[in-house]
Amino acid sequence: MPTVLGLADALGEVTGGAVRLADLVATDDFVELTGGLAVSSAALARALEGAPVRFEGDDRAPWAGVETAQQHQVHETLTDRARANGWPGVAEAKADLRITTDAELNAVFDATDGAALADKRAARAFKIEIAELMATALRLWGRSLAEERDRLAALEPDANNQRRGQISRELRAQLAAALESK
């Protein structure tokens, strides 16, 4: 509280006007008070102006008590990404791809968004969605098929296109085995 009061005083001095605590929380968004409580700016302003503190109904963020504002934003974005890739939500995408964390799912979607031609061709050859191929590749190697092929080819100074093709076939065989064992 001392910091907020000092800020209000300093702003008043700089602007030459009166600054109320309620002025400091003016926003169109919710204000996160704790990890489990986020309230509307208007509700917080009322409380700071001396009204009884009672946050009800629309005063509370719809996600308050469930996750922080940052978690909500990340989850909302992840939900959008899951839907864009054909799933109704995050839980369904994780289940289908055999993924347990949001970070893993984001990594799969990032890899899917940046899929190289080799990755797309492999997915088509296996008759699976690119996201499933990427999830399997990330589990196997921590990177996409194309990235792993390029990494392995770089270890061989004389690797030409023919050798890169051989490496791709070897990696596809590993992918096929992993996909069959699921």
mmCIF file of C-alpha atoms in Angstrom:
data_model
loop_
_atom_site.group_PDB
_atom_site.id
_atom_site.type_symbol
_atom_site.label_atom_id
_atom_site.label_comp_id
_atom_site.label_asym_id
_atom_site.label_seq_id
_atom_site.Cartn_x
_atom_site.Cartn_y
_atom_site.Cartn_z
ATOM 1 C CA MET A 1 0.000 0.000 0.000
ATOM 2 C CA PRO A 2 2.820 2.489 0.682
ATOM 3 C CA THR A 3 4.054 2.055 -2.890
ATOM 4 C CA VAL A 4 0.602 2.746 -4.337
ATOM 5 C CA LEU A 5 0.154 5.828 -2.151
ATOM 6 C CA GLY A 6 3.616 7.082 -3.111
ATOM 7 C CA LEU A 7 2.801 6.539 -6.787
ATOM 8 C CA ALA A 8 -0.452 8.487 -6.508
ATOM 9 C CA ASP A 9 1.361 11.330 -4.749
ATOM 10 C CA ALA A 10 4.143 11.413 -7.360
ATOM 11 C CA LEU A 11 1.668 11.382 -10.267
ATOM 12 C CA GLY A 12 -0.286 14.212 -8.659
ATOM 13 C CA GLU A 13 2.895 16.220 -8.283
ATOM 14 C CA VAL A 14 3.985 15.615 -11.888
ATOM 15 C CA THR A 15 0.574 16.312 -13.420
ATOM 16 C CA GLY A 16 -0.337 19.131 -11.072
ATOM 17 C CA GLY A 17 -3.703 17.512 -10.425
ATOM 18 C CA ALA A 18 -5.334 15.334 -7.850
ATOM 19 C CA VAL A 19 -4.857 11.603 -8.309
ATOM 20 C CA ARG A 20 -7.214 9.190 -6.567
ATOM 21 C CA LEU A 21 -6.302 5.576 -5.917
ATOM 22 C CA ALA A 22 -9.227 4.589 -8.127
ATOM 23 C CA ASP A 23 -7.550 6.465 -11.007
ATOM 24 C CA LEU A 24 -4.594 4.100 -10.792
ATOM 25 C CA VAL A 25 -6.685 1.024 -11.573
ATOM 26 C CA ALA A 26 -8.674 2.378 -14.517
ATOM 27 C CA THR A 27 -8.676 -0.270 -17.247
ATOM 28 C CA ASP A 28 -11.143 -2.107 -19.473
ATOM 29 C CA ASP A 29 -9.770 -5.417 -18.262
ATOM 30 C CA PHE A 30 -9.859 -7.294 -14.977
ATOM 31 C CA VAL A 31 -7.322 -6.498 -12.264
ATOM 32 C CA GLU A 32 -5.659 -9.505 -10.683
ATOM 33 C CA LEU A 33 -5.514 -9.028 -6.914
ATOM 34 C CA THR A 34 -4.176 -12.491 -6.096
ATOM 35 C CA GLY A 35 -3.563 -15.662 -8.070
ATOM 36 C CA GLY A 36 -7.147 -16.666 -7.400
ATOM 37 C CA LEU A 37 -8.996 -13.351 -7.440
ATOM 38 C CA ALA A 38 -9.373 -10.963 -10.343
ATOM 39 C CA VAL A 39 -12.031 -8.252 -10.345
ATOM 40 C CA SER A 40 -13.292 -5.594 -12.711
ATOM 41 C CA SER A 41 -11.609 -2.222 -12.613
ATOM 42 C CA ALA A 42 -14.949 -0.618 -11.708
ATOM 43 C CA ALA A 43 -15.424 -2.916 -8.688
ATOM 44 C CA LEU A 44 -11.914 -2.212 -7.460
ATOM 45 C CA ALA A 45 -12.403 1.537 -7.957
ATOM 46 C CA ARG A 46 -15.621 1.413 -5.881
ATOM 47 C CA ALA A 47 -13.767 -0.351 -3.085
ATOM 48 C CA LEU A 48 -10.933 2.174 -3.203
ATOM 49 C CA GLU A 49 -13.459 5.029 -3.054
ATOM 50 C CA GLY A 50 -14.838 3.668 0.207
ATOM 51 C CA ALA A 51 -17.753 1.475 -0.879
ATOM 52 C CA PRO A 52 -18.206 -1.825 0.974
ATOM 53 C CA VAL A 53 -15.923 -4.492 -0.440
ATOM 54 C CA ARG A 54 -18.090 -7.187 -1.972
ATOM 55 C CA PHE A 55 -17.102 -8.659 -5.331
ATOM 56 C CA GLU A 56 -20.049 -10.511 -6.860
ATOM 57 C CA GLY A 57 -21.345 -11.520 -10.285
ATOM 58 C CA ASP A 58 -19.734 -9.531 -13.082
ATOM 59 C CA ASP A 59 -17.283 -7.984 -10.608
ATOM 60 C CA ARG A 60 -15.282 -11.218 -10.672
ATOM 61 C CA ALA A 61 -13.403 -12.431 -13.727
ATOM 62 C CA PRO A 62 -15.079 -15.557 -15.143
ATOM 63 C CA TRP A 63 -11.822 -17.444 -14.683
ATOM 64 C CA ALA A 64 -11.010 -16.040 -11.219
ATOM 65 C CA GLY A 65 -10.171 -18.700 -8.675
ATOM 66 C CA VAL A 66 -9.301 -21.152 -11.396
ATOM 67 C CA GLU A 67 -6.139 -19.727 -12.901
ATOM 68 C CA THR A 68 -4.180 -16.494 -13.027
ATOM 69 C CA ALA A 69 -4.778 -13.908 -15.725
ATOM 70 C CA GLN A 70 -1.601 -14.962 -17.503
ATOM 71 C CA GLN A 71 -2.570 -18.636 -17.304
ATOM 72 C CA HIS A 72 -6.015 -17.752 -18.622
ATOM 73 C CA GLN A 73 -4.531 -15.898 -21.594
ATOM 74 C CA VAL A 74 -2.133 -18.753 -22.380
ATOM 75 C CA HIS A 75 -4.904 -21.334 -22.030
ATOM 76 C CA GLU A 76 -7.270 -19.287 -24.177
ATOM 77 C CA THR A 77 -4.611 -19.063 -26.889
ATOM 78 C CA LEU A 78 -3.883 -22.783 -26.600
ATOM 79 C CA THR A 79 -7.600 -23.523 -26.896
ATOM 80 C CA ASP A 80 -7.708 -21.418 -30.062
ATOM 81 C CA ARG A 81 -4.725 -23.335 -31.444
ATOM 82 C CA ALA A 82 -6.324 -26.685 -30.574
ATOM 83 C CA ARG A 83 -9.538 -25.666 -32.324
ATOM 84 C CA ALA A 84 -7.609 -24.422 -35.362
ATOM 85 C CA ASN A 85 -6.048 -27.889 -35.585
ATOM 86 C CA GLY A 86 -9.400 -29.679 -35.446
ATOM 87 C CA TRP A 87 -9.950 -30.421 -31.748
ATOM 88 C CA PRO A 88 -12.813 -29.019 -29.681
ATOM 89 C CA GLY A 89 -10.408 -28.116 -26.890
ATOM 90 C CA VAL A 90 -7.057 -28.566 -25.188
ATOM 91 C CA ALA A 91 -7.986 -31.731 -23.278
ATOM 92 C CA GLU A 92 -9.024 -33.543 -26.454
ATOM 93 C CA ALA A 93 -5.853 -32.497 -28.290
ATOM 94 C CA LYS A 94 -3.664 -33.671 -25.402
ATOM 95 C CA ALA A 95 -5.480 -37.007 -25.219
ATOM 96 C CA ASP A 96 -5.279 -37.659 -28.968
ATOM 97 C CA LEU A 97 -1.612 -36.675 -29.154
ATOM 98 C CA ARG A 98 -0.707 -38.423 -25.880
ATOM 99 C CA ILE A 99 0.602 -35.199 -24.372
ATOM 100 C CA THR A 100 0.317 -34.191 -20.736
ATOM 101 C CA THR A 101 1.381 -30.537 -20.504
ATOM 102 C CA ASP A 102 0.382 -27.266 -22.118
ATOM 103 C CA ALA A 103 4.047 -26.636 -22.958
ATOM 104 C CA GLU A 104 4.261 -29.906 -24.906
ATOM 105 C CA LEU A 105 1.061 -29.100 -26.785
ATOM 106 C CA ASN A 106 2.346 -25.631 -27.646
ATOM 107 C CA ALA A 107 5.591 -27.205 -28.895
ATOM 108 C CA VAL A 108 3.604 -29.553 -31.148
ATOM 109 C CA PHE A 109 1.563 -26.663 -32.532
ATOM 110 C CA ASP A 110 4.728 -24.593 -33.063
ATOM 111 C CA ALA A 111 6.325 -27.505 -34.921
ATOM 112 C CA THR A 112 3.129 -28.006 -36.924
ATOM 113 C CA ASP A 113 3.055 -24.338 -37.902
ATOM 114 C CA GLY A 114 6.669 -24.558 -39.093
ATOM 115 C CA ALA A 115 6.408 -27.963 -40.758
ATOM 116 C CA ALA A 116 8.827 -28.513 -43.621
ATOM 117 C CA LEU A 117 7.944 -30.296 -46.842
ATOM 118 C CA ALA A 118 9.562 -33.523 -45.557
ATOM 119 C CA ASP A 119 7.304 -33.446 -42.487
ATOM 120 C CA LYS A 120 4.177 -32.839 -44.564
ATOM 121 C CA ARG A 121 5.069 -35.616 -46.988
ATOM 122 C CA ALA A 122 5.682 -38.060 -44.142
ATOM 123 C CA ALA A 123 2.323 -37.223 -42.555
ATOM 124 C CA ARG A 124 0.622 -37.759 -45.900
ATOM 125 C CA ALA A 125 2.457 -41.070 -46.421
ATOM 126 C CA PHE A 126 1.408 -42.294 -42.965
ATOM 127 C CA LYS A 127 -2.134 -40.976 -43.560
ATOM 128 C CA ILE A 128 -2.085 -38.973 -40.326
ATOM 129 C CA GLU A 129 -2.468 -35.327 -39.420
ATOM 130 C CA ILE A 130 0.709 -33.256 -39.308
ATOM 131 C CA ALA A 131 0.172 -32.559 -35.580
ATOM 132 C CA GLU A 132 0.256 -36.296 -34.824
ATOM 133 C CA LEU A 133 3.458 -36.691 -36.819
ATOM 134 C CA MET A 134 5.028 -33.744 -35.002
ATOM 135 C CA ALA A 135 3.980 -35.048 -31.580
ATOM 136 C CA THR A 136 5.587 -38.401 -32.374
ATOM 137 C CA ALA A 137 8.750 -36.795 -33.768
ATOM 138 C CA LEU A 138 9.089 -34.556 -30.718
ATOM 139 C CA ARG A 139 8.728 -37.594 -28.443
ATOM 140 C CA LEU A 140 11.383 -39.498 -30.415
ATOM 141 C CA TRP A 141 13.973 -36.823 -31.119
ATOM 142 C CA GLY A 142 12.841 -33.561 -29.554
ATOM 143 C CA ARG A 143 12.536 -32.004 -33.018
ATOM 144 C CA SER A 144 10.737 -32.485 -36.330
ATOM 145 C CA LEU A 145 11.657 -35.124 -38.916
ATOM 146 C CA ALA A 146 13.226 -32.491 -41.181
ATOM 147 C CA GLU A 147 15.238 -30.976 -38.322
ATOM 148 C CA GLU A 148 16.489 -34.380 -37.169
ATOM 149 C CA ARG A 149 17.415 -35.325 -40.748
ATOM 150 C CA ASP A 150 19.352 -32.075 -41.142
ATOM 151 C CA ARG A 151 21.050 -32.549 -37.760
ATOM 152 C CA LEU A 152 22.187 -36.067 -38.640
ATOM 153 C CA ALA A 153 23.302 -35.047 -42.134
ATOM 154 C CA ALA A 154 25.378 -32.225 -40.649
ATOM 155 C CA LEU A 155 27.340 -34.824 -38.660
ATOM 156 C CA GLU A 156 28.569 -36.285 -41.955
ATOM 157 C CA PRO A 157 30.714 -33.730 -43.813
ATOM 158 C CA ASP A 158 30.265 -35.502 -47.150
ATOM 159 C CA ALA A 159 26.494 -36.058 -46.848
ATOM 160 C CA ASN A 160 24.851 -35.302 -50.196
ATOM 161 C CA ASN A 161 21.180 -35.329 -51.196
ATOM 162 C CA GLN A 162 21.281 -39.105 -51.666
ATOM 163 C CA ARG A 163 22.540 -39.567 -48.104
ATOM 164 C CA ARG A 164 19.919 -37.127 -46.802
ATOM 165 C CA GLY A 165 17.292 -39.308 -48.505
ATOM 166 C CA GLN A 166 18.697 -42.409 -46.779
ATOM 167 C CA ILE A 167 18.608 -40.627 -43.433
ATOM 168 C CA SER A 168 15.003 -39.583 -44.097
ATOM 169 C CA ARG A 169 14.010 -43.185 -44.834
ATOM 170 C CA GLU A 170 15.689 -44.394 -41.628
ATOM 171 C CA LEU A 171 13.886 -41.729 -39.613
ATOM 172 C CA ARG A 172 10.573 -42.554 -41.294
ATOM 173 C CA ALA A 173 11.053 -46.179 -40.246
ATOM 174 C CA GLN A 174 11.531 -45.017 -36.644
ATOM 175 C CA LEU A 175 8.385 -42.898 -36.927
ATOM 176 C CA ALA A 176 6.436 -45.829 -38.381
ATOM 177 C CA ALA A 177 7.499 -48.069 -35.493
ATOM 178 C CA ALA A 178 6.540 -45.421 -32.944
ATOM 179 C CA LEU A 179 3.171 -44.830 -34.608
ATOM 180 C CA GLU A 180 2.422 -48.574 -34.705
ATOM 181 C CA SER A 181 3.240 -49.011 -31.016
ATOM 182 C CA LYS A 182 0.815 -46.345 -29.806
#
